Short mmCIF file of C-alpha atoms in Angstrom, two decimals:
data_model
loop_
_atom_site.label_atom_id
_atom_site.label_comp_id
_atom_site.label_asym_id
_atom_site.label_seq_id
_atom_site.Cartn_x
_atom_site.Cartn_y
_atom_site.Cartn_z
CA MET A 240 -18.84 -58.62 177.59
CA LYS A 241 -19.66 -54.85 177.58
CA SER A 242 -19.64 -52.80 174.35
CA PHE A 243 -16.85 -50.29 173.93
CA LEU A 244 -17.91 -46.75 174.78
CA ASP A 245 -21.59 -47.35 175.22
CA GLU A 246 -23.80 -45.20 177.32
CA ASP A 247 -22.51 -46.86 180.39
CA PHE A 248 -18.84 -46.39 179.61
CA LEU A 249 -16.72 -46.53 182.77
CA LEU A 250 -19.80 -47.12 184.96
CA HIS A 251 -19.46 -50.63 186.40
CA SER A 252 -22.37 -50.84 188.82
CA GLU A 253 -26.02 -49.98 188.99
CA THR A 254 -25.26 -47.37 191.56
CA ALA A 255 -22.59 -45.71 189.41
CA ARG A 256 -25.00 -45.70 186.43
CA ALA A 257 -27.83 -44.06 188.52
CA LEU A 258 -25.38 -41.38 189.85
CA TYR A 259 -24.11 -40.55 186.46
CA HIS A 260 -27.28 -40.52 184.44
CA ASP A 261 -29.61 -39.12 187.07
CA TYR A 262 -27.33 -36.56 188.61
CA ALA A 263 -24.00 -35.73 186.84
CA ALA A 264 -24.71 -35.99 183.16
CA ARG A 265 -27.21 -33.10 182.88
CA LEU A 266 -25.13 -30.49 184.71
CA PRO A 267 -23.65 -27.41 183.11
CA VAL A 268 -19.84 -27.15 182.85
CA VAL A 269 -18.01 -24.54 184.88
CA ASP A 270 -14.36 -24.71 183.53
CA PHE A 271 -12.05 -22.50 185.53
CA HIS A 272 -8.82 -23.40 183.81
CA THR A 273 -8.34 -23.68 180.00
CA HIS A 274 -5.87 -22.49 177.41
CA LEU A 275 -8.52 -21.73 174.77
CA PRO A 276 -7.68 -18.74 172.61
CA PRO A 277 -10.08 -15.93 173.58
CA GLN A 278 -10.07 -14.55 169.95
CA GLU A 279 -11.50 -17.85 168.74
CA ILE A 280 -14.40 -17.68 171.15
CA ALA A 281 -15.18 -13.91 170.59
CA GLU A 282 -14.99 -14.23 166.79
CA ASN A 283 -16.93 -17.51 166.88
CA ARG A 284 -14.32 -19.27 164.76
CA ARG A 285 -15.26 -21.99 162.35
CA PHE A 286 -12.63 -24.59 161.70
CA SER A 287 -12.02 -25.70 158.19
CA SER A 288 -10.97 -29.22 159.20
CA MET A 289 -10.69 -31.76 162.01
CA THR A 290 -7.00 -31.33 161.87
CA GLU A 291 -7.29 -27.67 162.86
CA ILE A 292 -9.52 -28.28 165.80
CA TRP A 293 -8.20 -31.71 166.79
CA LEU A 294 -4.48 -32.05 166.07
CA GLN A 295 -3.01 -28.55 166.13
CA GLY A 296 -1.44 -27.88 169.40
CA ASP A 297 -2.38 -31.19 170.96
CA HIS A 298 0.86 -32.40 172.65
CA TYR A 299 -0.75 -35.68 173.73
CA LYS A 300 -1.32 -36.71 170.16
CA TRP A 301 2.09 -35.28 169.01
CA ARG A 302 3.95 -37.43 171.59
CA ALA A 303 2.02 -40.60 170.53
CA LEU A 304 2.85 -39.98 166.88
CA ARG A 305 6.47 -39.43 167.85
CA ALA A 306 6.51 -42.69 169.78
CA LEU A 307 5.42 -44.44 166.57
CA GLY A 308 8.28 -42.88 164.67
CA VAL A 309 6.05 -40.65 162.56
CA ASP A 310 7.96 -37.94 160.59
CA GLU A 311 7.68 -34.53 162.27
CA ARG A 312 6.30 -33.10 158.97
CA TYR A 313 3.00 -34.89 159.81
CA ILE A 314 3.00 -33.54 163.36
CA THR A 315 4.05 -29.93 163.43
CA GLY A 316 5.32 -29.54 159.88
CA ASP A 317 3.97 -28.56 156.48
CA ALA A 318 1.95 -31.58 155.59
CA THR A 319 -1.66 -30.98 154.53
CA ASP A 320 -4.51 -31.20 156.94
CA TRP A 321 -5.65 -34.46 155.36
CA GLU A 322 -2.08 -35.98 155.56
CA LYS A 323 -1.79 -35.15 159.24
CA PHE A 324 -5.33 -36.59 159.99
CA GLU A 325 -4.45 -39.69 158.03
CA GLN A 326 -1.35 -40.20 160.04
CA TRP A 327 -3.35 -39.94 163.22
CA ALA A 328 -5.90 -42.43 161.93
CA LYS A 329 -3.10 -44.82 161.27
CA ALA A 330 -1.79 -44.31 164.80
CA VAL A 331 -5.07 -44.71 166.77
CA PRO A 332 -5.31 -48.55 166.60
CA TRP A 333 -1.85 -48.62 168.23
CA VAL A 334 -2.53 -46.32 171.12
CA VAL A 335 -4.82 -48.80 172.99
CA ARG A 336 -4.64 -48.48 176.80
CA ASN A 337 -3.38 -44.92 176.39
CA PRO A 338 -6.09 -42.49 177.42
CA LEU A 339 -5.90 -41.07 173.90
CA TYR A 340 -7.81 -44.08 172.67
CA HIS A 341 -10.72 -43.24 174.97
CA TRP A 342 -10.55 -39.46 174.33
CA THR A 343 -10.39 -39.87 170.59
CA HIS A 344 -13.49 -41.98 170.29
CA LEU A 345 -15.33 -40.04 172.99
CA GLU A 346 -14.74 -36.83 171.04
CA LEU A 347 -15.77 -38.50 167.78
CA GLN A 348 -19.10 -39.71 169.35
CA LYS A 349 -19.70 -36.30 170.92
CA PRO A 350 -20.47 -34.01 169.15
CA PHE A 351 -19.99 -35.79 165.81
CA VAL A 352 -22.28 -38.82 166.45
CA GLU A 353 -19.51 -41.06 164.96
CA LYS A 354 -19.43 -44.41 166.56
CA ARG A 355 -17.04 -46.15 164.20
CA LEU A 356 -13.45 -46.71 165.40
CA LEU A 357 -10.89 -44.44 163.71
CA SER A 358 -8.59 -46.42 161.51
CA PRO A 359 -7.00 -46.14 158.09
CA GLN A 360 -10.10 -47.74 156.63
CA THR A 361 -12.54 -45.27 158.19
CA ALA A 362 -10.33 -42.20 158.09
CA ARG A 363 -11.50 -40.52 154.97
CA SER A 364 -15.32 -40.87 155.56
CA ILE A 365 -14.86 -39.82 159.21
CA TYR A 366 -12.81 -36.88 158.18
CA ASP A 367 -15.22 -35.64 155.57
CA GLY A 368 -18.28 -36.16 157.76
CA CYS A 369 -16.78 -34.31 160.81
CA ASN A 370 -15.56 -31.55 158.60
CA ALA A 371 -19.04 -30.99 157.23
CA LEU A 372 -20.44 -30.78 160.76
CA LEU A 373 -17.74 -28.23 161.72
CA GLN A 374 -18.81 -26.08 158.80
CA GLU A 375 -22.53 -26.47 159.34
CA LYS A 376 -22.99 -26.14 163.14
CA TYR A 377 -19.94 -26.51 165.30
CA SER A 378 -18.31 -23.16 165.57
CA THR A 379 -16.34 -22.39 168.80
CA GLN A 380 -19.52 -20.93 170.43
CA GLY A 381 -21.64 -23.79 168.92
CA LEU A 382 -19.35 -26.31 170.66
CA LEU A 383 -19.55 -24.42 174.00
CA GLU A 384 -23.29 -24.71 173.71
CA TYR A 385 -23.22 -28.37 172.79
CA TYR A 386 -21.00 -29.15 175.78
CA ASN A 387 -23.32 -27.05 178.07
CA VAL A 388 -20.50 -24.80 179.14
CA GLU A 389 -21.69 -22.08 181.46
CA THR A 390 -18.40 -20.36 182.31
CA VAL A 391 -14.98 -20.77 180.79
CA CYS A 392 -11.76 -19.05 182.22
CA THR A 393 -8.99 -18.50 179.69
CA THR A 394 -5.33 -18.09 180.62
CA ASP A 395 -3.99 -14.63 179.83
CA ASP A 396 -0.64 -12.78 180.14
CA PRO A 397 -0.85 -9.67 182.41
CA CYS A 398 0.05 -7.42 179.41
CA ASP A 399 -2.90 -8.66 177.34
CA ASP A 400 -5.39 -5.84 176.56
CA LEU A 401 -8.23 -8.40 176.98
CA ALA A 402 -9.85 -6.97 173.89
CA TYR A 403 -11.57 -10.26 173.02
CA HIS A 404 -13.02 -10.60 176.50
CA ILE A 405 -14.38 -7.03 176.25
CA ALA A 406 -15.80 -7.81 172.79
CA ARG A 407 -17.35 -11.16 173.95
CA ARG A 408 -19.24 -9.41 176.86
CA LYS A 409 -20.93 -7.23 174.27
CA THR A 410 -22.46 -10.26 172.63
CA PRO A 411 -25.51 -11.58 174.50
CA GLY A 412 -26.01 -15.17 175.25
CA GLY A 413 -23.83 -18.26 175.39
CA ALA A 414 -21.06 -19.20 177.66
CA ARG A 415 -19.42 -16.63 179.84
CA MET A 416 -15.71 -16.12 179.09
CA LEU A 417 -13.54 -14.60 181.89
CA PRO A 418 -9.79 -13.92 181.96
CA THR A 419 -7.17 -15.43 184.20
CA PHE A 420 -4.08 -13.63 185.38
CA ARG A 421 -1.10 -15.76 184.46
CA PRO A 422 2.21 -13.93 185.05
CA ASP A 423 4.64 -16.71 184.40
CA ARG A 424 6.65 -14.68 181.78
CA ALA A 425 6.92 -11.73 184.26
CA LEU A 426 8.74 -13.99 186.71
CA GLU A 427 11.30 -15.48 184.31
CA ILE A 428 14.18 -13.54 185.58
CA ASP A 429 16.51 -16.52 184.90
CA ARG A 430 15.86 -15.94 181.17
CA PRO A 431 17.59 -12.55 180.82
CA ASN A 432 16.71 -11.61 177.25
CA GLU A 433 13.11 -12.73 177.60
CA PHE A 434 12.79 -10.99 180.90
CA ILE A 435 14.17 -7.67 179.70
CA ALA A 436 11.79 -7.83 176.69
CA TYR A 437 8.90 -8.51 179.04
CA VAL A 438 9.78 -5.64 181.28
CA GLU A 439 9.89 -3.37 178.17
CA ARG A 440 6.51 -4.58 177.10
CA LEU A 441 5.10 -3.91 180.51
CA GLU A 442 6.48 -0.40 180.34
CA SER A 443 4.82 0.13 176.98
CA VAL A 444 1.44 -1.17 178.13
CA GLU A 445 1.33 0.89 181.23
CA ASN A 446 3.24 3.87 179.73
CA VAL A 447 5.73 3.93 182.65
CA ARG A 448 9.40 3.69 183.17
CA ILE A 449 10.52 0.69 185.14
CA GLN A 450 13.86 1.23 186.70
CA HIS A 451 13.52 -0.33 190.15
CA TYR A 452 11.94 -3.43 191.64
CA GLU A 453 9.28 -1.21 193.20
CA ASP A 454 8.41 0.18 189.65
CA PHE A 455 8.08 -3.38 188.35
CA LEU A 456 5.60 -4.38 191.14
CA SER A 457 3.67 -1.13 190.69
CA ALA A 458 3.27 -1.72 186.95
CA LEU A 459 2.26 -5.37 187.47
CA LEU A 460 -0.26 -4.40 190.11
CA LYS A 461 -1.86 -1.96 187.66
CA ARG A 462 -2.34 -4.88 185.26
CA HIS A 463 -3.83 -6.90 188.16
CA ASP A 464 -6.24 -4.00 188.86
CA PHE A 465 -7.18 -3.88 185.14
CA PHE A 466 -7.90 -7.60 184.98
CA HIS A 467 -10.11 -7.19 187.95
CA THR A 468 -12.21 -4.51 186.19
CA GLN A 469 -12.66 -6.97 183.33
CA GLY A 470 -14.11 -9.69 185.48
CA CYS A 471 -10.93 -11.65 186.38
CA ARG A 472 -11.25 -13.49 189.67
CA VAL A 473 -8.44 -16.05 189.19
CA ALA A 474 -4.72 -16.03 189.15
CA ASP A 475 -2.72 -18.93 187.86
CA HIS A 476 0.94 -19.92 187.91
CA GLY A 477 2.97 -22.74 186.38
CA LEU A 478 6.01 -23.44 188.63
CA GLN A 479 8.55 -26.16 189.21
CA GLN A 480 8.37 -25.65 192.94
CA PHE A 481 8.21 -23.17 195.85
CA TYR A 482 11.39 -22.40 197.77
CA GLN A 483 12.29 -21.46 201.33
CA GLU A 484 14.11 -18.25 200.83
CA GLU A 485 14.91 -15.46 203.24
CA PHE A 486 15.58 -11.94 201.76
CA SER A 487 15.36 -8.24 202.49
CA PRO A 488 13.86 -5.44 200.34
CA THR A 489 17.37 -4.20 199.75
CA GLU A 490 18.54 -7.55 198.34
CA LEU A 491 15.45 -7.73 196.08
CA ARG A 492 16.17 -4.22 194.65
CA ALA A 493 19.71 -5.30 193.93
CA VAL A 494 18.62 -8.55 192.27
CA PHE A 495 16.25 -6.57 189.97
CA ALA A 496 18.87 -4.02 189.20
CA LYS A 497 21.32 -6.81 188.09
CA ALA A 498 18.70 -8.37 185.92
CA ARG A 499 17.70 -5.08 184.40
CA ASN A 500 21.36 -4.57 183.46
CA ARG A 501 21.68 -8.13 182.08
CA ALA A 502 24.19 -9.14 184.79
CA PRO A 503 24.14 -12.90 185.60
CA LEU A 504 22.12 -13.94 188.70
CA THR A 505 22.98 -16.58 191.11
CA PRO A 506 20.38 -19.41 191.61
CA GLU A 507 19.71 -17.95 195.08
CA GLU A 508 18.98 -14.57 193.62
CA THR A 509 16.64 -16.03 191.08
CA ARG A 510 14.71 -17.94 193.78
CA GLN A 511 14.57 -14.78 195.96
CA PHE A 512 12.98 -12.80 193.20
CA LYS A 513 10.47 -15.43 192.13
CA MET A 514 9.35 -16.11 195.71
CA ASP A 515 8.88 -12.52 196.57
CA ALA A 516 6.97 -11.70 193.45
CA LEU A 517 4.75 -14.64 193.99
CA HIS A 518 4.13 -13.47 197.48
CA GLN A 519 3.28 -9.95 196.35
CA ILE A 520 0.79 -11.26 193.78
CA ALA A 521 -0.71 -13.59 196.37
CA ARG A 522 -1.33 -10.58 198.62
CA TRP A 523 -3.18 -8.82 195.73
CA ASN A 524 -5.22 -11.87 195.16
CA GLN A 525 -6.43 -12.01 198.67
CA ALA A 526 -7.21 -8.26 198.79
CA LYS A 527 -9.45 -8.62 195.70
CA GLY A 528 -11.11 -11.89 196.82
CA TRP A 529 -9.48 -13.90 193.91
CA VAL A 530 -8.70 -17.65 193.80
CA GLN A 531 -5.08 -18.51 193.11
CA GLN A 532 -3.96 -21.63 191.37
CA TYR A 533 -0.49 -23.17 191.33
CA HIS A 534 0.47 -25.86 188.82
CA LEU A 535 3.53 -27.46 190.27
CA GLY A 536 6.30 -29.84 189.19
CA ALA A 537 6.50 -30.00 185.44
CA LEU A 538 10.04 -30.45 183.96
CA ARG A 539 9.68 -28.52 180.61
CA ASN A 540 11.45 -28.41 177.30
CA ASN A 541 13.79 -31.32 177.95
CA ASN A 542 14.86 -31.97 174.38
CA THR A 543 17.27 -29.06 173.54
CA ARG A 544 17.56 -29.91 169.84
CA GLN A 545 13.76 -29.90 169.33
CA LEU A 546 13.42 -26.77 171.56
CA ASN A 547 15.74 -24.94 169.19
CA ARG A 548 13.89 -26.35 166.24
CA LEU A 549 10.22 -26.03 167.31
CA GLY A 550 10.25 -23.64 170.30
CA ARG A 551 8.83 -23.99 173.73
CA ASP A 552 5.75 -25.98 174.60
CA SER A 553 6.11 -28.48 171.70
CA GLY A 554 5.41 -31.68 173.56
CA TYR A 555 8.79 -32.33 175.20
CA ASP A 556 7.79 -31.96 178.92
CA SER A 557 7.68 -34.54 181.64
CA ILE A 558 6.68 -35.12 185.24
CA GLY A 559 9.37 -33.71 187.58
CA ASP A 560 10.52 -34.97 190.95
CA PHE A 561 11.23 -31.82 192.69
CA PRO A 562 11.05 -31.42 196.47
CA GLN A 563 7.74 -29.73 197.03
CA VAL A 564 6.28 -29.82 200.52
CA ALA A 565 8.48 -27.74 202.69
CA GLY A 566 8.57 -24.83 200.14
CA LEU A 567 4.80 -25.04 199.79
CA ALA A 568 4.38 -24.95 203.55
CA HIS A 569 6.74 -21.95 203.90
CA PHE A 570 4.83 -20.02 201.18
CA LEU A 571 1.35 -20.64 202.51
CA ASP A 572 2.36 -20.01 206.15
CA ARG A 573 4.06 -16.70 205.33
CA LEU A 574 0.77 -15.50 203.77
CA GLU A 575 -1.34 -17.00 206.65
CA LYS A 576 0.72 -15.08 209.27
CA GLU A 577 -0.05 -11.93 207.38
CA GLY A 578 -3.72 -12.62 207.12
CA ALA A 579 -3.18 -12.61 203.38
CA LEU A 580 -3.90 -16.15 202.20
CA ALA A 581 -6.51 -16.32 199.46
CA LYS A 582 -8.47 -19.31 198.37
CA THR A 583 -5.86 -21.62 196.91
CA ILE A 584 -5.76 -24.59 194.61
CA VAL A 585 -2.60 -26.64 194.08
CA TYR A 586 -2.16 -29.12 191.25
CA PRO A 587 0.82 -31.55 191.63
CA ILE A 588 1.94 -33.18 188.31
CA ASN A 589 3.70 -35.89 190.20
CA PRO A 590 1.17 -38.43 191.66
CA SER A 591 3.48 -39.23 194.54
CA ASP A 592 2.72 -35.74 195.85
CA PHE A 593 -1.07 -36.18 196.00
CA GLU A 594 -1.26 -37.23 199.63
CA ALA A 595 1.43 -34.80 200.82
CA PHE A 596 -0.37 -31.83 199.09
CA ALA A 597 -3.71 -32.94 200.40
CA THR A 598 -2.50 -32.95 203.94
CA MET A 599 -0.70 -29.66 203.50
CA MET A 600 -3.82 -27.84 202.22
CA GLY A 601 -5.66 -29.16 205.28
CA ASN A 602 -3.38 -27.02 207.54
CA PHE A 603 -4.81 -23.70 206.27
CA HIS A 604 -8.57 -23.76 206.14
CA GLU A 605 -10.58 -20.80 207.40
CA THR A 606 -13.77 -20.52 209.46
CA GLY A 607 -16.76 -19.75 207.23
CA VAL A 608 -15.02 -20.71 204.00
CA PRO A 609 -15.78 -24.25 203.15
CA GLY A 610 -13.09 -25.96 201.06
CA LYS A 611 -10.81 -22.92 201.05
CA MET A 612 -7.72 -24.89 200.32
CA GLN A 613 -7.99 -27.39 197.49
CA LEU A 614 -6.02 -30.27 196.08
CA GLY A 615 -6.64 -29.59 192.37
CA ALA A 616 -7.95 -31.97 189.80
CA ALA A 617 -5.58 -34.54 188.17
CA TRP A 618 -3.51 -32.47 185.83
CA TRP A 619 -1.78 -32.84 182.52
CA PHE A 620 -0.28 -36.35 182.40
CA LEU A 621 -2.59 -37.41 185.17
CA ASP A 622 -6.02 -36.32 183.82
CA GLN A 623 -6.79 -39.94 182.74
CA LYS A 624 -8.70 -42.69 184.54
CA ASP A 625 -5.96 -43.92 186.78
CA GLY A 626 -4.75 -40.39 187.69
CA ILE A 627 -8.22 -39.14 188.39
CA GLN A 628 -8.98 -42.08 190.65
CA LYS A 629 -5.65 -41.61 192.53
CA GLN A 630 -6.48 -37.87 193.05
CA LEU A 631 -9.95 -38.69 194.24
CA ASP A 632 -8.64 -41.33 196.71
CA ALA A 633 -5.91 -39.03 198.06
CA LEU A 634 -8.39 -36.22 198.65
CA SER A 635 -10.99 -38.59 200.15
CA ASN A 636 -8.43 -40.12 202.58
CA MET A 637 -6.64 -36.83 203.53
CA GLY A 638 -9.27 -34.25 203.09
CA LEU A 639 -13.03 -33.92 202.22
CA LEU A 640 -14.03 -35.08 198.70
CA SER A 641 -17.45 -33.49 199.24
CA GLN A 642 -15.87 -30.06 199.13
CA PHE A 643 -13.85 -30.63 195.89
CA VAL A 644 -14.30 -28.04 193.14
CA GLY A 645 -13.96 -30.68 190.31
CA MET A 646 -12.53 -31.00 186.89
CA VAL A 647 -10.83 -28.60 184.44
CA ALA A 648 -10.19 -29.14 180.75
CA ASP A 649 -6.68 -27.51 180.78
CA SER A 650 -6.60 -27.73 177.04
CA ARG A 651 -6.31 -25.70 173.80
CA SER A 652 -8.87 -27.79 172.04
CA PHE A 653 -12.63 -27.08 172.05
CA LEU A 654 -13.33 -30.81 171.96
CA SER A 655 -11.62 -31.37 175.29
CA PHE A 656 -14.77 -30.38 177.18
CA SER A 657 -15.52 -34.07 176.85
CA ARG A 658 -13.02 -34.60 179.65
CA HIS A 659 -15.66 -33.24 182.00
CA GLU A 660 -17.90 -36.18 181.02
CA TYR A 661 -14.87 -38.56 181.43
CA PHE A 662 -14.25 -37.17 184.92
CA ARG A 663 -17.92 -37.44 185.95
CA ARG A 664 -18.10 -41.01 184.87
CA VAL A 665 -14.98 -41.92 186.80
CA LEU A 666 -16.33 -40.03 189.87
CA CYS A 667 -19.65 -41.72 189.80
CA ASN A 668 -17.95 -45.05 189.36
CA VAL A 669 -15.81 -44.46 192.49
CA PHE A 670 -18.88 -43.67 194.66
CA GLY A 671 -20.87 -46.63 192.98
CA ALA A 672 -18.17 -49.14 193.76
CA ASP A 673 -18.07 -48.09 197.43
CA VAL A 674 -21.83 -48.52 197.68
CA GLU A 675 -21.76 -51.92 195.99
CA ARG A 676 -19.15 -53.08 198.40
CA GLY A 677 -21.07 -51.88 201.40
CA GLU A 678 -18.48 -49.17 202.18
CA LEU A 679 -21.01 -46.36 201.78
CA PRO A 680 -24.64 -46.46 202.49
CA ASN A 681 -27.05 -46.82 199.55
CA ASP A 682 -28.38 -43.25 199.83
CA LEU A 683 -28.67 -42.07 196.20
CA PRO A 684 -30.20 -38.64 197.05
CA HIS A 685 -27.38 -37.76 199.41
CA LEU A 686 -24.56 -39.16 197.20
CA GLY A 687 -26.20 -37.61 194.17
CA ASN A 688 -26.13 -34.27 195.90
CA ILE A 689 -22.43 -34.66 196.68
CA VAL A 690 -21.85 -35.51 192.99
CA GLU A 691 -23.78 -32.51 191.74
CA ASN A 692 -21.80 -30.26 194.12
CA ILE A 693 -18.44 -31.55 192.91
CA CYS A 694 -19.40 -31.34 189.26
CA TYR A 695 -21.13 -27.98 189.29
CA HIS A 696 -22.26 -26.22 192.49
CA ASN A 697 -18.93 -26.29 194.37
CA PRO A 698 -16.90 -24.48 191.69
CA ARG A 699 -19.60 -22.09 190.96
CA ARG A 700 -19.78 -21.04 194.72
CA TYR A 701 -16.04 -21.23 195.24
CA PHE A 702 -15.22 -18.75 192.42
CA GLY A 703 -18.36 -16.64 192.88
CA PHE A 704 -19.51 -17.28 189.40
#
């Protein structure tokens, strides 16, 4: 019987262990998609407690606590930091076989060197010990150094002034922090009040008057230009799906005018606006040599009562089952016909889309650009052992795993860089199992080179970092 979470965790063969320990484990982390607050990196925040760094904003843990019937006061409410941590400690023994059980104890081991299982009996001493280490050595930049993070890309609204990115560049050493252009709010024309407020904010930031659709695009392009001057090389979008919409410039001007005057839009008009705006941004991405990422398929904010109580992004989201493939094909082909298709990564949240997305990306590669079109890493609900393996299998069968750009943290927690280790262990175990079964040659130098590329060299080259 193997010990729980020992040095060979998830590595079930000698080949897997050799690939991980000799090739993957030592590599720096290039994380091209996180939701870490730039201010906390720039100001080198120190957390006062494990609750602040570990439980605040962690939707995975919130959902588990709700499933156990825990009062919301101990999740997003006004309970003390200790009371919230204590509730999580009570919950952990009951989350076995959920990836949270692995992540929780992996994050306690690294960086806190805490090998005890979290439970009501161990909660107080673990809490106090980890808090002390947070105060002594593990500031935000200290954690980036511990996890060997070389580059981290945050997720930033186009109207952000990127002041913390600018300040961080003035401080020598440590992980490089780069912005990502994430214009989701700018495209929410189906939320009239929020959209008008956003247009007004864009007007203020750029000191322009936005009356027409062309004015809107011009102002958004100026923000795109500004992001580029600050080192941004990545655009990112969270979408339910792409659509196959036909429209004219005249129709788009009319749609924008209606929205600007708070007139109700038809679903078709909403789709027309979103698809054209996405197309315009994609053209800017290609012109500047950026990478574009599309996170597709989440069904968000499903619980209306809790949405009204807690606001958006409070852990009430799910995997959606939207039609995806035809709209994605239409979007990519339209750009390809114009010679305006940038490097592209798509992340399906529904695992049933893995194979379809992998085959679709294979339709649009380009001479001289290895791995131009990417099936992205297992995302959100899928970034656990089973989901990672499914994504790796789909990419292997329908594309080229050797060209994959690897894992992202996709998290607001500085402890979530441990997911790169988790991914690397699963990746090495997949290769190791194939070798042990005689399905791949026992050529450790070659396979080790592929593992190193996926974990580090491929994303570094792909993004030009």
